[in-house]
PDB file of N, CA and C in Angstrom:
ATOM      1  N   GLN A   1      14.031 -12.856  -8.412  1.00 84.00           N
ATOM      2  CA  GLN A   1      13.654 -13.562  -7.194  1.00 84.00           C
ATOM      3  C   GLN A   1      14.793 -14.505  -6.775  1.00 84.00           C
ATOM      4  N   VAL A   2      15.013 -14.598  -5.483  1.00 89.00           N
ATOM      5  CA  VAL A   2      16.098 -15.423  -4.973  1.00 89.00           C
ATOM      6  C   VAL A   2      15.822 -16.894  -5.260  1.00 89.00           C
ATOM      7  N   GLN A   3      16.850 -17.577  -5.738  1.00 95.00           N
ATOM      8  CA  GLN A   3      16.755 -19.024  -5.951  1.00 95.00           C
ATOM      9  C   GLN A   3      17.582 -19.726  -4.886  1.00 95.00           C
ATOM     10  N   LEU A   4      17.083 -20.872  -4.442  1.00 97.00           N
ATOM     11  CA  LEU A   4      17.696 -21.598  -3.335  1.00 97.00           C
ATOM     12  C   LEU A   4      18.176 -22.963  -3.809  1.00 97.00           C
ATOM     13  N   VAL A   5      19.360 -23.348  -3.403  1.00 98.00           N
ATOM     14  CA  VAL A   5      19.899 -24.660  -3.756  1.00 98.00           C
ATOM     15  C   VAL A   5      20.487 -25.300  -2.508  1.00 98.00           C
ATOM     16  N   GLU A   6      19.958 -26.451  -2.149  1.00 98.00           N
ATOM     17  CA  GLU A   6      20.420 -27.166  -0.972  1.00 98.00           C
ATOM     18  C   GLU A   6      21.530 -28.151  -1.339  1.00 98.00           C
ATOM     19  N   SER A   7      22.404 -28.420  -0.393  1.00 98.00           N
ATOM     20  CA  SER A   7      23.501 -29.358  -0.631  1.00 98.00           C
ATOM     21  C   SER A   7      23.982 -29.941   0.687  1.00 98.00           C
ATOM     22  N   GLY A   8      24.827 -30.958   0.595  1.00 98.00           N
ATOM     23  CA  GLY A   8      25.457 -31.494   1.789  1.00 98.00           C
ATOM     24  C   GLY A   8      24.838 -32.757   2.351  1.00 98.00           C
ATOM     25  N   GLY A   9      23.754 -33.203   1.750  1.00 97.00           N
ATOM     26  CA  GLY A   9      23.124 -34.414   2.251  1.00 97.00           C
ATOM     27  C   GLY A   9      23.994 -35.636   2.011  1.00 97.00           C
ATOM     28  N   GLY A  10      23.574 -36.746   2.585  1.00 97.00           N
ATOM     29  CA  GLY A  10      24.328 -37.972   2.408  1.00 97.00           C
ATOM     30  C   GLY A  10      23.760 -39.103   3.212  1.00 97.00           C
ATOM     31  N   PHE A  11      24.547 -40.176   3.272  1.00 98.00           N
ATOM     32  CA  PHE A  11      24.152 -41.382   3.992  1.00 98.00           C
ATOM     33  C   PHE A  11      25.039 -41.503   5.219  1.00 98.00           C
ATOM     34  N   VAL A  12      24.423 -41.555   6.395  1.00 98.00           N
ATOM     35  CA  VAL A  12      25.183 -41.687   7.636  1.00 98.00           C
ATOM     36  C   VAL A  12      24.531 -42.728   8.533  1.00 98.00           C
ATOM     37  N   GLN A  13      25.287 -43.178   9.515  1.00 98.00           N
ATOM     38  CA  GLN A  13      24.753 -44.128  10.488  1.00 98.00           C
ATOM     39  C   GLN A  13      24.153 -43.385  11.676  1.00 98.00           C
ATOM     40  N   PRO A  14      23.251 -44.015  12.397  1.00 98.00           N
ATOM     41  CA  PRO A  14      22.678 -43.373  13.587  1.00 98.00           C
ATOM     42  C   PRO A  14      23.774 -42.902  14.536  1.00 98.00           C
ATOM     43  N   GLY A  15      23.590 -41.712  15.072  1.00 98.00           N
ATOM     44  CA  GLY A  15      24.555 -41.128  15.985  1.00 98.00           C
ATOM     45  C   GLY A  15      25.595 -40.240  15.325  1.00 98.00           C
ATOM     46  N   GLU A  16      25.693 -40.329  14.014  1.00 98.00           N
ATOM     47  CA  GLU A  16      26.677 -39.513  13.306  1.00 98.00           C
ATOM     48  C   GLU A  16      26.129 -38.119  13.022  1.00 98.00           C
ATOM     49  N   SER A  17      26.999 -37.286  12.444  1.00 98.00           N
ATOM     50  CA  SER A  17      26.649 -35.892  12.176  1.00 98.00           C
ATOM     51  C   SER A  17      26.715 -35.590  10.686  1.00 98.00           C
ATOM     52  N   LEU A  18      26.016 -34.540  10.303  1.00 98.00           N
ATOM     53  CA  LEU A  18      26.000 -34.082   8.919  1.00 98.00           C
ATOM     54  C   LEU A  18      25.648 -32.600   8.922  1.00 98.00           C
ATOM     55  N   ARG A  19      26.210 -31.871   7.981  1.00 98.00           N
ATOM     56  CA  ARG A  19      25.887 -30.455   7.844  1.00 98.00           C
ATOM     57  C   ARG A  19      25.325 -30.212   6.451  1.00 98.00           C
ATOM     58  N   VAL A  20      24.114 -29.712   6.380  1.00 98.00           N
ATOM     59  CA  VAL A  20      23.520 -29.356   5.101  1.00 98.00           C
ATOM     60  C   VAL A  20      23.493 -27.844   4.965  1.00 98.00           C
ATOM     61  N   SER A  21      23.592 -27.397   3.728  1.00 98.00           N
ATOM     62  CA  SER A  21      23.644 -25.969   3.461  1.00 98.00           C
ATOM     63  C   SER A  21      22.653 -25.592   2.376  1.00 98.00           C
ATOM     64  N   CYS A  22      22.314 -24.331   2.356  1.00 98.00           N
ATOM     65  CA  CYS A  22      21.411 -23.774   1.365  1.00 98.00           C
ATOM     66  C   CYS A  22      22.058 -22.495   0.848  1.00 98.00           C
ATOM     67  N   THR A  23      22.347 -22.475  -0.428  1.00 97.00           N
ATOM     68  CA  THR A  23      22.973 -21.309  -1.028  1.00 97.00           C
ATOM     69  C   THR A  23      21.938 -20.542  -1.843  1.00 97.00           C
ATOM     70  N   ALA A  24      21.870 -19.258  -1.592  1.00 94.00           N
ATOM     71  CA  ALA A  24      20.920 -18.415  -2.309  1.00 94.00           C
ATOM     72  C   ALA A  24      21.611 -17.697  -3.454  1.00 94.00           C
ATOM     73  N   SER A  25      20.848 -17.400  -4.497  1.00 94.00           N
ATOM     74  CA  SER A  25      21.410 -16.709  -5.659  1.00 94.00           C
ATOM     75  C   SER A  25      21.680 -15.249  -5.364  1.00 94.00           C
ATOM     76  N   GLY A  26      21.130 -14.754  -4.271  1.00 89.00           N
ATOM     77  CA  GLY A  26      21.375 -13.387  -3.853  1.00 89.00           C
ATOM     78  C   GLY A  26      21.392 -13.302  -2.345  1.00 89.00           C
ATOM     79  N   SER A  27      21.453 -12.103  -1.848  1.00 90.00           N
ATOM     80  CA  SER A  27      21.493 -11.926  -0.401  1.00 90.00           C
ATOM     81  C   SER A  27      20.182 -12.340   0.250  1.00 90.00           C
ATOM     82  N   ILE A  28      20.286 -12.966   1.397  1.00 90.00           N
ATOM     83  CA  ILE A  28      19.104 -13.271   2.203  1.00 90.00           C
ATOM     84  C   ILE A  28      19.088 -12.399   3.453  1.00 90.00           C
ATOM     85  N   SER A  29      19.972 -11.406   3.500  1.00 89.00           N
ATOM     86  CA  SER A  29      20.068 -10.555   4.687  1.00 89.00           C
ATOM     87  C   SER A  29      18.781  -9.805   4.965  1.00 89.00           C
ATOM     88  N   ASN A  30      18.024  -9.518   3.895  1.00 89.00           N
ATOM     89  CA  ASN A  30      16.786  -8.756   4.077  1.00 89.00           C
ATOM     90  C   ASN A  30      15.576  -9.655   4.303  1.00 89.00           C
ATOM     91  N   ILE A  31      15.797 -10.938   4.410  1.00 92.00           N
ATOM     92  CA  ILE A  31      14.700 -11.867   4.703  1.00 92.00           C
ATOM     93  C   ILE A  31      14.671 -12.086   6.212  1.00 92.00           C
ATOM     94  N   PRO A  32      13.613 -11.634   6.881  1.00 94.00           N
ATOM     95  CA  PRO A  32      13.607 -11.650   8.344  1.00 94.00           C
ATOM     96  C   PRO A  32      13.790 -13.035   8.959  1.00 94.00           C
ATOM     97  N   VAL A  33      13.120 -14.032   8.385  1.00 97.00           N
ATOM     98  CA  VAL A  33      13.196 -15.372   8.958  1.00 97.00           C
ATOM     99  C   VAL A  33      13.437 -16.385   7.848  1.00 97.00           C
ATOM    100  N   MET A  34      14.473 -17.199   8.019  1.00 97.00           N
ATOM    101  CA  MET A  34      14.756 -18.307   7.100  1.00 97.00           C
ATOM    102  C   MET A  34      14.632 -19.606   7.881  1.00 97.00           C
ATOM    103  N   GLY A  35      14.225 -20.649   7.177  1.00 98.00           N
ATOM    104  CA  GLY A  35      14.018 -21.894   7.890  1.00 98.00           C
ATOM    105  C   GLY A  35      14.377 -23.125   7.078  1.00 98.00           C
ATOM    106  N   TRP A  36      14.443 -24.230   7.793  1.00 98.00           N
ATOM    107  CA  TRP A  36      14.650 -25.550   7.186  1.00 98.00           C
ATOM    108  C   TRP A  36      13.379 -26.373   7.358  1.00 98.00           C
ATOM    109  N   TYR A  37      13.049 -27.117   6.316  1.00 97.00           N
ATOM    110  CA  TYR A  37      11.927 -28.039   6.317  1.00 97.00           C
ATOM    111  C   TYR A  37      12.438 -29.389   5.826  1.00 97.00           C
ATOM    112  N   ARG A  38      11.671 -30.425   6.099  1.00 97.00           N
ATOM    113  CA  ARG A  38      12.036 -31.725   5.569  1.00 97.00           C
ATOM    114  C   ARG A  38      10.790 -32.483   5.135  1.00 97.00           C
ATOM    115  N   GLU A  39      10.995 -33.380   4.205  1.00 95.00           N
ATOM    116  CA  GLU A  39       9.880 -34.133   3.624  1.00 95.00           C
ATOM    117  C   GLU A  39      10.256 -35.608   3.581  1.00 95.00           C
ATOM    118  N   ALA A  40       9.429 -36.412   4.267  1.00 90.00           N
ATOM    119  CA  ALA A  40       9.681 -37.853   4.265  1.00 90.00           C
ATOM    120  C   ALA A  40       8.380 -38.568   4.556  1.00 90.00           C
ATOM    121  N   PRO A  41       8.008 -39.541   3.754  1.00 80.00           N
ATOM    122  CA  PRO A  41       8.646 -39.868   2.484  1.00 80.00           C
ATOM    123  C   PRO A  41       8.277 -38.839   1.427  1.00 80.00           C
ATOM    124  N   PRO A  42       8.852 -38.906   0.234  1.00 73.00           N
ATOM    125  CA  PRO A  42       8.551 -37.917  -0.805  1.00 73.00           C
ATOM    126  C   PRO A  42       7.049 -37.817  -1.046  1.00 73.00           C
ATOM    127  N   GLY A  43       6.549 -36.609  -1.113  1.00 77.00           N
ATOM    128  CA  GLY A  43       5.130 -36.394  -1.325  1.00 77.00           C
ATOM    129  C   GLY A  43       4.364 -36.103  -0.056  1.00 77.00           C
ATOM    130  N   LYS A  44       4.933 -36.445   1.080  1.00 84.00           N
ATOM    131  CA  LYS A  44       4.296 -36.140   2.349  1.00 84.00           C
ATOM    132  C   LYS A  44       4.466 -34.656   2.641  1.00 84.00           C
ATOM    133  N   GLN A  45       3.568 -34.089   3.431  1.00 89.00           N
ATOM    134  CA  GLN A  45       3.649 -32.674   3.753  1.00 89.00           C
ATOM    135  C   GLN A  45       4.988 -32.350   4.401  1.00 89.00           C
ATOM    136  N   ARG A  46       5.568 -31.256   3.982  1.00 92.00           N
ATOM    137  CA  ARG A  46       6.853 -30.872   4.530  1.00 92.00           C
ATOM    138  C   ARG A  46       6.722 -30.463   5.987  1.00 92.00           C
ATOM    139  N   GLU A  47       7.698 -30.875   6.769  1.00 95.00           N
ATOM    140  CA  GLU A  47       7.689 -30.653   8.201  1.00 95.00           C
ATOM    141  C   GLU A  47       8.683 -29.557   8.562  1.00 95.00           C
ATOM    142  N   TYR A  48       8.267 -28.674   9.424  1.00 97.00           N
ATOM    143  CA  TYR A  48       9.148 -27.616   9.907  1.00 97.00           C
ATOM    144  C   TYR A  48      10.240 -28.221  10.779  1.00 97.00           C
ATOM    145  N   VAL A  49      11.478 -27.760  10.581  1.00 98.00           N
ATOM    146  CA  VAL A  49      12.601 -28.275  11.359  1.00 98.00           C
ATOM    147  C   VAL A  49      13.183 -27.193  12.262  1.00 98.00           C
ATOM    148  N   ALA A  50      13.511 -26.049  11.674  1.00 98.00           N
ATOM    149  CA  ALA A  50      14.155 -24.986  12.440  1.00 98.00           C
ATOM    150  C   ALA A  50      14.075 -23.693  11.658  1.00 98.00           C
ATOM    151  N   SER A  51      14.237 -22.584  12.350  1.00 98.00           N
ATOM    152  CA  SER A  51      14.257 -21.285  11.694  1.00 98.00           C
ATOM    153  C   SER A  51      15.177 -20.352  12.451  1.00 98.00           C
ATOM    154  N   ILE A  52      15.547 -19.272  11.771  1.00 98.00           N
ATOM    155  CA  ILE A  52      16.456 -18.305  12.388  1.00 98.00           C
ATOM    156  C   ILE A  52      16.134 -16.922  11.865  1.00 98.00           C
ATOM    157  N   THR A  53      16.144 -15.951  12.743  1.00 96.00           N
ATOM    158  CA  THR A  53      15.873 -14.580  12.345  1.00 96.00           C
ATOM    159  C   THR A  53      17.124 -13.940  11.760  1.00 96.00           C
ATOM    160  N   ALA A  54      16.939 -12.790  11.147  1.00 94.00           N
ATOM    161  CA  ALA A  54      18.082 -12.061  10.608  1.00 94.00           C
ATOM    162  C   ALA A  54      19.057 -11.685  11.714  1.00 94.00           C
ATOM    163  N   GLY A  55      18.544 -11.558  12.919  1.00 93.00           N
ATOM    164  CA  GLY A  55      19.395 -11.232  14.057  1.00 93.00           C
ATOM    165  C   GLY A  55      20.082 -12.431  14.670  1.00 93.00           C
ATOM    166  N   GLY A  56      19.764 -13.622  14.160  1.00 94.00           N
ATOM    167  CA  GLY A  56      20.450 -14.816  14.632  1.00 94.00           C
ATOM    168  C   GLY A  56      19.741 -15.594  15.717  1.00 94.00           C
ATOM    169  N   SER A  57      18.484 -15.293  15.976  1.00 97.00           N
ATOM    170  CA  SER A  57      17.748 -16.033  17.008  1.00 97.00           C
ATOM    171  C   SER A  57      17.131 -17.283  16.403  1.00 97.00           C
ATOM    172  N   PRO A  58      17.477 -18.461  16.930  1.00 98.00           N
ATOM    173  CA  PRO A  58      16.968 -19.712  16.371  1.00 98.00           C
ATOM    174  C   PRO A  58      15.733 -20.235  17.112  1.00 98.00           C
ATOM    175  N   VAL A  59      14.964 -21.011  16.380  1.00 98.00           N
ATOM    176  CA  VAL A  59      13.841 -21.759  16.948  1.00 98.00           C
ATOM    177  C   VAL A  59      13.903 -23.153  16.349  1.00 98.00           C
ATOM    178  N   TYR A  60      13.606 -24.166  17.163  1.00 98.00           N
ATOM    179  CA  TYR A  60      13.702 -25.546  16.709  1.00 98.00           C
ATOM    180  C   TYR A  60      12.428 -26.317  16.985  1.00 98.00           C
ATOM    181  N   ALA A  61      12.134 -27.257  16.109  1.00 98.00           N
ATOM    182  CA  ALA A  61      11.071 -28.207  16.382  1.00 98.00           C
ATOM    183  C   ALA A  61      11.511 -29.089  17.545  1.00 98.00           C
ATOM    184  N   ASP A  62      10.567 -29.538  18.322  1.00 98.00           N
ATOM    185  CA  ASP A  62      10.906 -30.365  19.482  1.00 98.00           C
ATOM    186  C   ASP A  62      11.697 -31.606  19.092  1.00 98.00           C
ATOM    187  N   SER A  63      11.403 -32.136  17.922  1.00 97.00           N
ATOM    188  CA  SER A  63      12.036 -33.386  17.489  1.00 97.00           C
ATOM    189  C   SER A  63      13.535 -33.242  17.228  1.00 97.00           C
ATOM    190  N   VAL A  64      14.008 -32.012  17.026  1.00 98.00           N
ATOM    191  CA  VAL A  64      15.436 -31.819  16.709  1.00 98.00           C
ATOM    192  C   VAL A  64      16.143 -30.943  17.728  1.00 98.00           C
ATOM    193  N   LYS A  65      15.411 -30.431  18.678  1.00 97.00           N
ATOM    194  CA  LYS A  65      16.008 -29.547  19.683  1.00 97.00           C
ATOM    195  C   LYS A  65      17.145 -30.255  20.386  1.00 97.00           C
ATOM    196  N   ASP A  66      18.204 -29.525  20.638  1.00 97.00           N
ATOM    197  CA  ASP A  66      19.414 -30.025  21.313  1.00 97.00           C
ATOM    198  C   ASP A  66      20.251 -30.940  20.442  1.00 97.00           C
ATOM    199  N   ARG A  67      19.830 -31.182  19.201  1.00 98.00           N
ATOM    200  CA  ARG A  67      20.639 -31.997  18.285  1.00 98.00           C
ATOM    201  C   ARG A  67      21.046 -31.215  17.037  1.00 98.00           C
ATOM    202  N   PHE A  68      20.182 -30.316  16.594  1.00 98.00           N
ATOM    203  CA  PHE A  68      20.425 -29.547  15.379  1.00 98.00           C
ATOM    204  C   PHE A  68      20.753 -28.102  15.729  1.00 98.00           C
ATOM    205  N   THR A  69      21.584 -27.474  14.882  1.00 98.00           N
ATOM    206  CA  THR A  69      21.922 -26.065  15.054  1.00 98.00           C
ATOM    207  C   THR A  69      21.802 -25.361  13.698  1.00 98.00           C
ATOM    208  N   ILE A  70      20.990 -24.329  13.668  1.00 98.00           N
ATOM    209  CA  ILE A  70      20.802 -23.559  12.449  1.00 98.00           C
ATOM    210  C   ILE A  70      21.655 -22.303  12.505  1.00 98.00           C
ATOM    211  N   SER A  71      22.183 -21.907  11.351  1.00 97.00           N
ATOM    212  CA  SER A  71      22.953 -20.663  11.269  1.00 97.00           C
ATOM    213  C   SER A  71      22.742 -20.065   9.881  1.00 97.00           C
ATOM    214  N   ARG A  72      23.072 -18.790   9.768  1.00 96.00           N
ATOM    215  CA  ARG A  72      22.882 -18.127   8.481  1.00 96.00           C
ATOM    216  C   ARG A  72      24.030 -17.172   8.199  1.00 96.00           C
ATOM    217  N   GLU A  73      24.234 -16.947   6.892  1.00 94.00           N
ATOM    218  CA  GLU A  73      25.240 -15.998   6.444  1.00 94.00           C
ATOM    219  C   GLU A  73      24.588 -15.063   5.434  1.00 94.00           C
ATOM    220  N   TYR A  74      25.388 -14.236   4.804  1.00 93.00           N
ATOM    221  CA  TYR A  74      24.896 -13.265   3.813  1.00 93.00           C
ATOM    222  C   TYR A  74      24.009 -13.920   2.769  1.00 93.00           C
ATOM    223  N   ASN A  75      24.447 -15.022   2.222  1.00 94.00           N
ATOM    224  CA  ASN A  75      23.659 -15.671   1.173  1.00 94.00           C
ATOM    225  C   ASN A  75      23.567 -17.170   1.378  1.00 94.00           C
ATOM    226  N   ALA A  76      23.589 -17.615   2.619  1.00 96.00           N
ATOM    227  CA  ALA A  76      23.531 -19.043   2.878  1.00 96.00           C
ATOM    228  C   ALA A  76      22.891 -19.337   4.217  1.00 96.00           C
ATOM    229  N   LEU A  77      22.357 -20.530   4.275  1.00 97.00           N
ATOM    230  CA  LEU A  77      21.740 -21.041   5.493  1.00 97.00           C
ATOM    231  C   LEU A  77      22.326 -22.428   5.737  1.00 97.00           C
ATOM    232  N   HIS A  78      22.602 -22.743   6.988  1.00 98.00           N
ATOM    233  CA  HIS A  78      23.207 -24.027   7.309  1.00 98.00           C
ATOM    234  C   HIS A  78      22.417 -24.736   8.403  1.00 98.00           C
ATOM    235  N   LEU A  79      22.551 -26.045   8.415  1.00 98.00           N
ATOM    236  CA  LEU A  79      21.933 -26.839   9.476  1.00 98.00           C
ATOM    237  C   LEU A  79      22.923 -27.917   9.879  1.00 98.00           C
ATOM    238  N   GLN A  80      23.489 -27.768  11.060  1.00 98.00           N
ATOM    239  CA  GLN A  80      24.385 -28.773  11.613  1.00 98.00           C
ATOM    240  C   GLN A  80      23.521 -29.792  12.362  1.00 98.00           C
ATOM    241  N   MET A  81      23.624 -31.036  11.940  1.00 98.00           N
ATOM    242  CA  MET A  81      22.787 -32.079  12.515  1.00 98.00           C
ATOM    243  C   MET A  81      23.659 -33.099  13.229  1.00 98.00           C
ATOM    244  N   ASN A  82      23.501 -33.200  14.520  1.00 98.00           N
ATOM    245  CA  ASN A  82      24.257 -34.144  15.341  1.00 98.00           C
ATOM    246  C   ASN A  82      23.327 -35.227  15.882  1.00 98.00           C
ATOM    247  N   SER A  83      23.938 -36.306  16.324  1.00 98.00           N
ATOM    248  CA  SER A  83      23.171 -37.415  16.919  1.00 98.00           C
ATOM    249  C   SER A  83      21.990 -37.800  16.035  1.00 98.00           C
ATOM    250  N   LEU A  84      22.271 -37.998  14.777  1.00 98.00           N
ATOM    251  CA  LEU A  84      21.201 -38.273  13.820  1.00 98.00           C
ATOM    252  C   LEU A  84      20.504 -39.599  14.114  1.00 98.00           C
ATOM    253  N   LYS A  85      19.210 -39.613  13.848  1.00 98.00           N
ATOM    254  CA  LYS A  85      18.376 -40.787  14.079  1.00 98.00           C
ATOM    255  C   LYS A  85      17.758 -41.233  12.750  1.00 98.00           C
ATOM    256  N   PRO A  86      17.359 -42.478  12.650  1.00 96.00           N
ATOM    257  CA  PRO A  86      16.703 -42.934  11.419  1.00 96.00           C
ATOM    258  C   PRO A  86      15.493 -42.083  11.051  1.00 96.00           C
ATOM    259  N   GLU A  87      14.781 -41.574  12.041  1.00 95.00           N
ATOM    260  CA  GLU A  87      13.599 -40.766  11.744  1.00 95.00           C
ATOM    261  C   GLU A  87      13.944 -39.384  11.209  1.00 95.00           C
ATOM    262  N   ASP A  88      15.227 -39.042  11.174  1.00 97.00           N
ATOM    263  CA  ASP A  88      15.650 -37.792  10.535  1.00 97.00           C
ATOM    264  C   ASP A  88      15.809 -37.955   9.026  1.00 97.00           C
ATOM    265  N   THR A  89      15.685 -39.180   8.555  1.00 96.00           N
ATOM    266  CA  THR A  89      15.792 -39.430   7.128  1.00 96.00           C
ATOM    267  C   THR A  89      14.710 -38.663   6.379  1.00 96.00           C
ATOM    268  N   ALA A  90      15.136 -37.851   5.425  1.00 96.00           N
ATOM    269  CA  ALA A  90      14.200 -37.007   4.684  1.00 96.00           C
ATOM    270  C   ALA A  90      14.964 -36.224   3.624  1.00 96.00           C
ATOM    271  N   VAL A  91      14.211 -35.567   2.780  1.00 96.00           N
ATOM    272  CA  VAL A  91      14.782 -34.557   1.888  1.00 96.00           C
ATOM    273  C   VAL A  91      14.647 -33.219   2.610  1.00 96.00           C
ATOM    274  N   TYR A  92      15.733 -32.511   2.717  1.00 97.00           N
ATOM    275  CA  TYR A  92      15.769 -31.253   3.466  1.00 97.00           C
ATOM    276  C   TYR A  92      15.746 -30.060   2.499  1.00 97.00           C
ATOM    277  N   TYR A  93      14.899 -29.097   2.840  1.00 97.00           N
ATOM    278  CA  TYR A  93      14.720 -27.897   2.031  1.00 97.00           C
ATOM    279  C   TYR A  93      14.870 -26.658   2.908  1.00 97.00           C
ATOM    280  N   CYS A  94      15.313 -25.570   2.311  1.00 98.00           N
ATOM    281  CA  CYS A  94      15.311 -24.292   3.012  1.00 98.00           C
ATOM    282  C   CYS A  94      14.330 -23.352   2.318  1.00 98.00           C
ATOM    283  N   ASN A  95      13.845 -22.395   3.052  1.00 97.00           N
ATOM    284  CA  ASN A  95      12.968 -21.380   2.493  1.00 97.00           C
ATOM    285  C   ASN A  95      12.759 -20.287   3.524  1.00 97.00           C
ATOM    286  N   ARG A  96      12.153 -19.237   3.093  1.00 95.00           N
ATOM    287  CA  ARG A  96      11.814 -18.181   4.024  1.00 95.00           C
ATOM    288  C   ARG A  96      10.521 -18.532   4.738  1.00 95.00           C
ATOM    289  N   ILE A  97      10.294 -17.880   5.852  1.00 94.00           N
ATOM    290  CA  ILE A  97       9.028 -17.970   6.569  1.00 94.00           C
ATOM    291  C   ILE A  97       8.472 -16.566   6.560  1.00 94.00           C
ATOM    292  N   HIS A  98       7.459 -16.347   5.734  1.00 90.00           N
ATOM    293  CA  HIS A  98       7.032 -14.989   5.439  1.00 90.00           C
ATOM    294  C   HIS A  98       5.539 -14.960   5.142  1.00 90.00           C
ATOM    295  N   PRO A  99       4.850 -13.919   5.570  1.00 88.00           N
ATOM    296  CA  PRO A  99       3.396 -13.848   5.296  1.00 88.00           C
ATOM    297  C   PRO A  99       3.060 -13.882   3.812  1.00 88.00           C
ATOM    298  N   GLU A 100       3.989 -13.431   2.968  1.00 89.00           N
ATOM    299  CA  GLU A 100       3.723 -13.433   1.531  1.00 89.00           C
ATOM    300  C   GLU A 100       3.935 -14.806   0.900  1.00 89.00           C
ATOM    301  N   GLY A 101       4.370 -15.773   1.694  1.00 91.00           N
ATOM    302  CA  GLY A 101       4.519 -17.128   1.186  1.00 91.00           C
ATOM    303  C   GLY A 101       5.962 -17.508   0.930  1.00 91.00           C
ATOM    304  N   PHE A 102       6.126 -18.695   0.384  1.00 93.00           N
ATOM    305  CA  PHE A 102       7.445 -19.240   0.158  1.00 93.00           C
ATOM    306  C   PHE A 102       8.053 -18.719  -1.140  1.00 93.00           C
ATOM    307  N   LEU A 103       9.380 -18.727  -1.177  1.00 94.00           N
ATOM    308  CA  LEU A 103      10.113 -18.558  -2.425  1.00 94.00           C
ATOM    309  C   LEU A 103      10.004 -19.872  -3.195  1.00 94.00           C
ATOM    310  N   PRO A 104      10.370 -19.872  -4.486  1.00 95.00           N
ATOM    311  CA  PRO A 104      10.375 -21.151  -5.219  1.00 95.00           C
ATOM    312  C   PRO A 104      11.271 -22.158  -4.496  1.00 95.00           C
ATOM    313  N   TRP A 105      10.770 -23.369  -4.366  1.00 95.00           N
ATOM    314  CA  TRP A 105      11.537 -24.387  -3.654  1.00 95.00           C
ATOM    315  C   TRP A 105      12.733 -24.852  -4.468  1.00 95.00           C
ATOM    316  N   GLY A 106      13.824 -25.128  -3.764  1.00 97.00           N
ATOM    317  CA  GLY A 106      14.989 -25.696  -4.403  1.00 97.00           C
ATOM    318  C   GLY A 106      14.827 -27.193  -4.579  1.00 97.00           C
ATOM    319  N   PRO A 107      15.877 -27.854  -5.033  1.00 97.00           N
ATOM    320  CA  PRO A 107      15.795 -29.298  -5.289  1.00 97.00           C
ATOM    321  C   PRO A 107      15.818 -30.139  -4.027  1.00 97.00           C
ATOM    322  N   GLY A 108      16.251 -29.540  -2.911  1.00 97.00           N
ATOM    323  CA  GLY A 108      16.381 -30.299  -1.668  1.00 97.00           C
ATOM    324  C   GLY A 108      17.645 -31.140  -1.670  1.00 97.00           C
ATOM    325  N   THR A 109      17.976 -31.655  -0.490  1.00 97.00           N
ATOM    326  CA  THR A 109      19.132 -32.533  -0.359  1.00 97.00           C
ATOM    327  C   THR A 109      18.735 -33.724   0.514  1.00 97.00           C
ATOM    328  N   GLN A 110      19.037 -34.924   0.038  1.00 97.00           N
ATOM    329  CA  GLN A 110      18.604 -36.148   0.714  1.00 97.00           C
ATOM    330  C   GLN A 110      19.536 -36.479   1.868  1.00 97.00           C
ATOM    331  N   VAL A 111      18.943 -36.699   3.020  1.00 97.00           N
ATOM    332  CA  VAL A 111      19.671 -37.180   4.195  1.00 97.00           C
ATOM    333  C   VAL A 111      19.103 -38.542   4.561  1.00 97.00           C
ATOM    334  N   THR A 112      19.962 -39.525   4.612  1.00 97.00           N
ATOM    335  CA  THR A 112      19.551 -40.883   4.962  1.00 97.00           C
ATOM    336  C   THR A 112      20.345 -41.349   6.165  1.00 97.00           C
ATOM    337  N   VAL A 113      19.628 -41.750   7.206  1.00 98.00           N
ATOM    338  CA  VAL A 113      20.252 -42.231   8.437  1.00 98.00           C
ATOM    339  C   VAL A 113      19.843 -43.687   8.621  1.00 98.00           C
ATOM    340  N   SER A 114      20.822 -44.566   8.515  1.00 97.00           N
ATOM    341  CA  SER A 114      20.513 -45.988   8.592  1.00 97.00           C
ATOM    342  C   SER A 114      21.756 -46.772   8.975  1.00 97.00           C
ATOM    343  N   SER A 115      21.532 -47.861   9.692  1.00 96.00           N
ATOM    344  CA  SER A 115      22.648 -48.732  10.038  1.00 96.00           C
ATOM    345  C   SER A 115      22.789 -49.846   9.008  1.00 96.00           C
TER     346      SER A 115
END
């Protein structure tokens, strides 16, 4: 089963940019839809952020539309985050969006936006 590991998080000020990535242990090319979720504060239900089809069609939550850009590669998923706001502070996770359910969750990557 594919394992997912997120990376790239950090501490930034409001208005700055950050790119987080998700590396899979194998190919994700055969996974029709991959997505990003975030959890803030820890323990709260994870919130959908964005998703992308194998063909490259993206969908975004209203809260991040026009600020975030999702992309995917053979074995990786990326999220370019611009114009970051304090409310974007969260642990970010990637996973598939599939009727059979989620893959095992990775460790996530912490993004903190604060002045």
